[in-house]
Coordinates of C-alpha atoms in Angstrom, one line a residue:
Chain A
X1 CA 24.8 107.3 57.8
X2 CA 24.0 108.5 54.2
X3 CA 21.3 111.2 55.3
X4 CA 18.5 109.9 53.7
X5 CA 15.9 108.9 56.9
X6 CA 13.7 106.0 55.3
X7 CA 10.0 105.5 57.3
X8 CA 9.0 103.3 59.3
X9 CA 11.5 100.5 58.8
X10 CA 10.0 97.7 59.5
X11 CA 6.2 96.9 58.6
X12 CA 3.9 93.9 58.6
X13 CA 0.4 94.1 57.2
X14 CA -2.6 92.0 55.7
X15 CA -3.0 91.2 51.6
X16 CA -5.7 94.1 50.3
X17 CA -4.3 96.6 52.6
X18 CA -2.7 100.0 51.7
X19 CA 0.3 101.5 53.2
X20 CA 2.3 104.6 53.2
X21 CA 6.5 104.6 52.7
X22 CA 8.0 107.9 54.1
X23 CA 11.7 108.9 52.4
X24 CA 13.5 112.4 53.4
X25 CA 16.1 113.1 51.2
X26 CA 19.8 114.5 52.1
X27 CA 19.7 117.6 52.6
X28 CA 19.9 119.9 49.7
X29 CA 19.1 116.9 46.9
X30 CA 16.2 117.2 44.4
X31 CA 16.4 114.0 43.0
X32 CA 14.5 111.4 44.8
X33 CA 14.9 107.5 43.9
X34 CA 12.4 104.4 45.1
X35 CA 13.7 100.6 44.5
X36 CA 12.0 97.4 45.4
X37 CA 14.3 94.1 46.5
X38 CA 12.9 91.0 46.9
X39 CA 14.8 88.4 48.6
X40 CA 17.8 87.5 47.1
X41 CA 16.6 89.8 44.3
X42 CA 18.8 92.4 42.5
X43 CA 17.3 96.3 43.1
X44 CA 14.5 96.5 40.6
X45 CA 13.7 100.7 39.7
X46 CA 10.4 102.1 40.3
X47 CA 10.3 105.8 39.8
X48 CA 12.3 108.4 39.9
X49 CA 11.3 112.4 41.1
X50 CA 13.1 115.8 40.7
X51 CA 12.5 118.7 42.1
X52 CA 8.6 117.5 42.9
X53 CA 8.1 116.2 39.2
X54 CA 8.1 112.4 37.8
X55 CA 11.4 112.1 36.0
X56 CA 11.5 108.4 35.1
X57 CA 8.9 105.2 35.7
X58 CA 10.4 102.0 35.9
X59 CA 8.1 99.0 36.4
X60 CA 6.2 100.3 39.0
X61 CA 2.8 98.3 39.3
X62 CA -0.6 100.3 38.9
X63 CA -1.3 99.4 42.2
X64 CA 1.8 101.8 43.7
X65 CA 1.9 105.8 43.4
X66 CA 4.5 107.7 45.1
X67 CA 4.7 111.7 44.8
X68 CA 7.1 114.0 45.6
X69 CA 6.6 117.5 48.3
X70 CA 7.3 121.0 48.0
X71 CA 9.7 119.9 51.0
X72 CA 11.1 117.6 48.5
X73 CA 10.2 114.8 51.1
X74 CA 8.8 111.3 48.7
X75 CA 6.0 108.8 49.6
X76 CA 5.5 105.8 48.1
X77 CA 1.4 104.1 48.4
X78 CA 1.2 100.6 48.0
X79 CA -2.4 99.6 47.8
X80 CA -4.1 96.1 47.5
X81 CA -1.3 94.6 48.9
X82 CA -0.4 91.1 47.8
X83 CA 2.2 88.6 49.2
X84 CA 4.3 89.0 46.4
X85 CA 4.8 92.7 47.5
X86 CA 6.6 91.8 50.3
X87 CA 10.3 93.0 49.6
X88 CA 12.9 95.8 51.2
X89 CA 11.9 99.1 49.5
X90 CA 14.8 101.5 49.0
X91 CA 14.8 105.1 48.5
X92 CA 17.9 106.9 47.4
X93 CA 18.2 110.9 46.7
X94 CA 21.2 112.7 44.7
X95 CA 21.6 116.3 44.4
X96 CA 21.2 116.4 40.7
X97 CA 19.6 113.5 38.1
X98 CA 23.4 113.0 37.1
X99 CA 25.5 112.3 40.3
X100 CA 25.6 109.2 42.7
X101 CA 23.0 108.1 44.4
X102 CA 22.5 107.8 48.0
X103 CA 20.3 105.2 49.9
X104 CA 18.8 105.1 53.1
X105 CA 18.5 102.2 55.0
X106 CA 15.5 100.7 53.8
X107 CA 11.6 99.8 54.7
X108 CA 11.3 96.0 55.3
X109 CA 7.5 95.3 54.3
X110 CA 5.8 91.7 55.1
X111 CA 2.5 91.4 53.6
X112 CA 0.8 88.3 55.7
Chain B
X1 CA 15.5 98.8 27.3
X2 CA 18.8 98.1 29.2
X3 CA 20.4 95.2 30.1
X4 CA 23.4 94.9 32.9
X5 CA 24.7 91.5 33.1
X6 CA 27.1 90.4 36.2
X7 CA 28.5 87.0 37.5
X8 CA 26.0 85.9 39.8
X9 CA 28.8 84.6 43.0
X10 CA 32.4 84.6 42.9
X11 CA 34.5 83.3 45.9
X12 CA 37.9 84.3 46.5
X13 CA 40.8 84.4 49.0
X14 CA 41.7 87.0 51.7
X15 CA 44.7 89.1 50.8
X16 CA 43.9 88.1 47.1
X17 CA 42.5 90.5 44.2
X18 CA 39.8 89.6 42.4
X19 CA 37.8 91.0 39.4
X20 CA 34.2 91.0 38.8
X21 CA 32.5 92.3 35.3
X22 CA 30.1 94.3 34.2
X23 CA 28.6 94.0 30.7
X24 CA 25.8 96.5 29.6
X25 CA 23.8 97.5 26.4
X26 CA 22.2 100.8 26.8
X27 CA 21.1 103.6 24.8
X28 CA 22.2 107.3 26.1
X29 CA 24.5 105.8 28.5
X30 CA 25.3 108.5 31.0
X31 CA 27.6 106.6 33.8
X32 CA 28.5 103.6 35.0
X33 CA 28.2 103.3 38.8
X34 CA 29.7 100.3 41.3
X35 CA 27.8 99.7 44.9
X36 CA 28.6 97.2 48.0
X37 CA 25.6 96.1 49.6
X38 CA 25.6 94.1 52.6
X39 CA 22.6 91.5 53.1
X40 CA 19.9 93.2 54.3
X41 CA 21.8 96.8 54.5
X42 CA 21.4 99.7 52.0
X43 CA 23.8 100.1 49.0
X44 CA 26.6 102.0 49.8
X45 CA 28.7 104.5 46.8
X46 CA 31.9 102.7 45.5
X47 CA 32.9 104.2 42.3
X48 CA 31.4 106.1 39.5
X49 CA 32.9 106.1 35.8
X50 CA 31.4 108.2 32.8
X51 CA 34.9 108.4 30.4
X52 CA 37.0 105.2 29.4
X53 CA 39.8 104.3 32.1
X54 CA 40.7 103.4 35.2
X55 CA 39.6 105.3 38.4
X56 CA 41.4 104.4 41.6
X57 CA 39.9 104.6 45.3
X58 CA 42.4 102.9 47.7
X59 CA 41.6 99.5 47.9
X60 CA 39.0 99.5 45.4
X61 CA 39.4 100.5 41.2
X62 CA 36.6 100.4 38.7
X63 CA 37.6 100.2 34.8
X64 CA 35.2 101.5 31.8
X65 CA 35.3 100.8 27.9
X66 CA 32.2 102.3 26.6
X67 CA 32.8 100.9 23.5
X68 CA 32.5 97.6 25.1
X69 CA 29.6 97.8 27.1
X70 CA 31.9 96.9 30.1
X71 CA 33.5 97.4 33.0
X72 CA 34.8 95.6 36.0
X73 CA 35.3 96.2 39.6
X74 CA 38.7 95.3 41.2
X75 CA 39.0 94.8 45.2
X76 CA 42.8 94.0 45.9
X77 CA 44.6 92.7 49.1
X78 CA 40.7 91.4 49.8
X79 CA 39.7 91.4 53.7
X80 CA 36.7 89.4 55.4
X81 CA 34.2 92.5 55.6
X82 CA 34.6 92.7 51.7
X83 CA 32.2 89.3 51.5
X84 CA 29.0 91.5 49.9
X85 CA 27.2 92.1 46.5
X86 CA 28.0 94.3 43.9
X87 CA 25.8 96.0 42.2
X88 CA 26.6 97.5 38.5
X89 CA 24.1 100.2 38.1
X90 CA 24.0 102.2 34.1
X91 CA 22.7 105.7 33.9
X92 CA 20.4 106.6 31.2
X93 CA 19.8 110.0 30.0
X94 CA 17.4 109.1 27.7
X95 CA 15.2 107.7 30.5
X96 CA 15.3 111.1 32.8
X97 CA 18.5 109.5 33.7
X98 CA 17.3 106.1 35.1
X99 CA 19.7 104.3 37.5
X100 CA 19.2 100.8 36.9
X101 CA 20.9 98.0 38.8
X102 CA 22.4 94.4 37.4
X103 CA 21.3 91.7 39.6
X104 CA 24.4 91.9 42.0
X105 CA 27.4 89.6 42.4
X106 CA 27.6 88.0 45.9
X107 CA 31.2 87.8 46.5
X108 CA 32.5 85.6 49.7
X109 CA 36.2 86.2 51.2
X110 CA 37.6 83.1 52.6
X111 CA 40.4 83.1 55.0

């Protein structure tokens, strides 16, 4: 168990939705990490927060925000869901922007 | 931009040792990291390299030229639960220190 809790972890839902992914970090660790993998697919970055502030944007769609709490707890929003968008979504937290990186276990999302 | 490049599969022997490469270009390289991930599992933390030279971790050593954009991953006396990717990941410090992943190398240990 890394200690990063990754919500819910499985979820199907219906192109032109909008959902919600939940990521608490390990305790204590500012830095806060969201990935996308499609299947069979490498881990492709999205963005990157520390300490509640955007730190890095990787090629994150227009169509996905994520934020970062006072509690340093992350969300990522995918709206307008499309097929393609179905994928495992990662987040990973580290205490500082320079150590390792540690993931939690993942949010499977099916768009049908 | 970056670019991390990694054999795609390898396939090798239990008991054996086997290698698998990293090539990178970066600018503001700030790490080089390794990661096992089982299908459908989350990455887990192998080995992290930021000077030139070998680090060792039991079973597991991960080697870094900087000067050469690479570095490799070696698993010796290889056992059945070692069939996984490996991910090469680059730190970036001129991109708020991006972590950005190559696109794995599936390795499978026969007996």
């Amino acid at each position: 168990d890394s200690g990063v809790t990754q919500t819910p972890k499985h979820l199907i839902t219906a192109t032109g939705q909008r959902v919600t992914l939940r990521c608490s970090p390990r305790s204590g660790d500012l830095s806060v990490y969201w990935y996308q993998q499609s299947l069979d697919q490498g881990l492709q970055f999205l963005i990157q927060y520390y300490n509640g502030e955007e730190r890095a944007k990787g090629n994150i769609l227009e169509r996905f925000s994520a934020q970062q709490f006072p509690d340093l707890h992350s969300e990522l929003n995918l709206s307008s869901l499309e097929l393609g968008d179905s994928a495992l979504y990662f987040c990973a937290s580290s205490p500082t922007g320079t150590s390792e990186a540690f993931f939690g276990q993942g949010t499977r999302l099916t768009v049908v | 931009g970056q670019n991390i490049d990694q054999p795609t599969e390898m396939t090798a022997t239990e008991g054996a040792i086997v290698q698998i490469n990293c090539t990178y270009q970066t600018s503001g390289f700030n790490g080089l990291f390794w990661y096992q991930q089982h299908a459908g599992e989350a990455p887990t933390f192998l080995s992290y390299n930021v000077l030139d030279g070998l680090e060792e971790k039991g079973r597991f050593s991960s080697f870094l030229s900087r000067s050469k954009g690479y570095s490799y991953l070696l698993l010796k006396e290889l056992q059945m639960k070692d069939s996984a990717s490996y991910l090469c990941a680059v730190r970036n410090d001129n991109a708020g220190n991006m972590l950005t992943f190559g696109g794995g190398t599936r390795l499978m240990v026969k007996p």
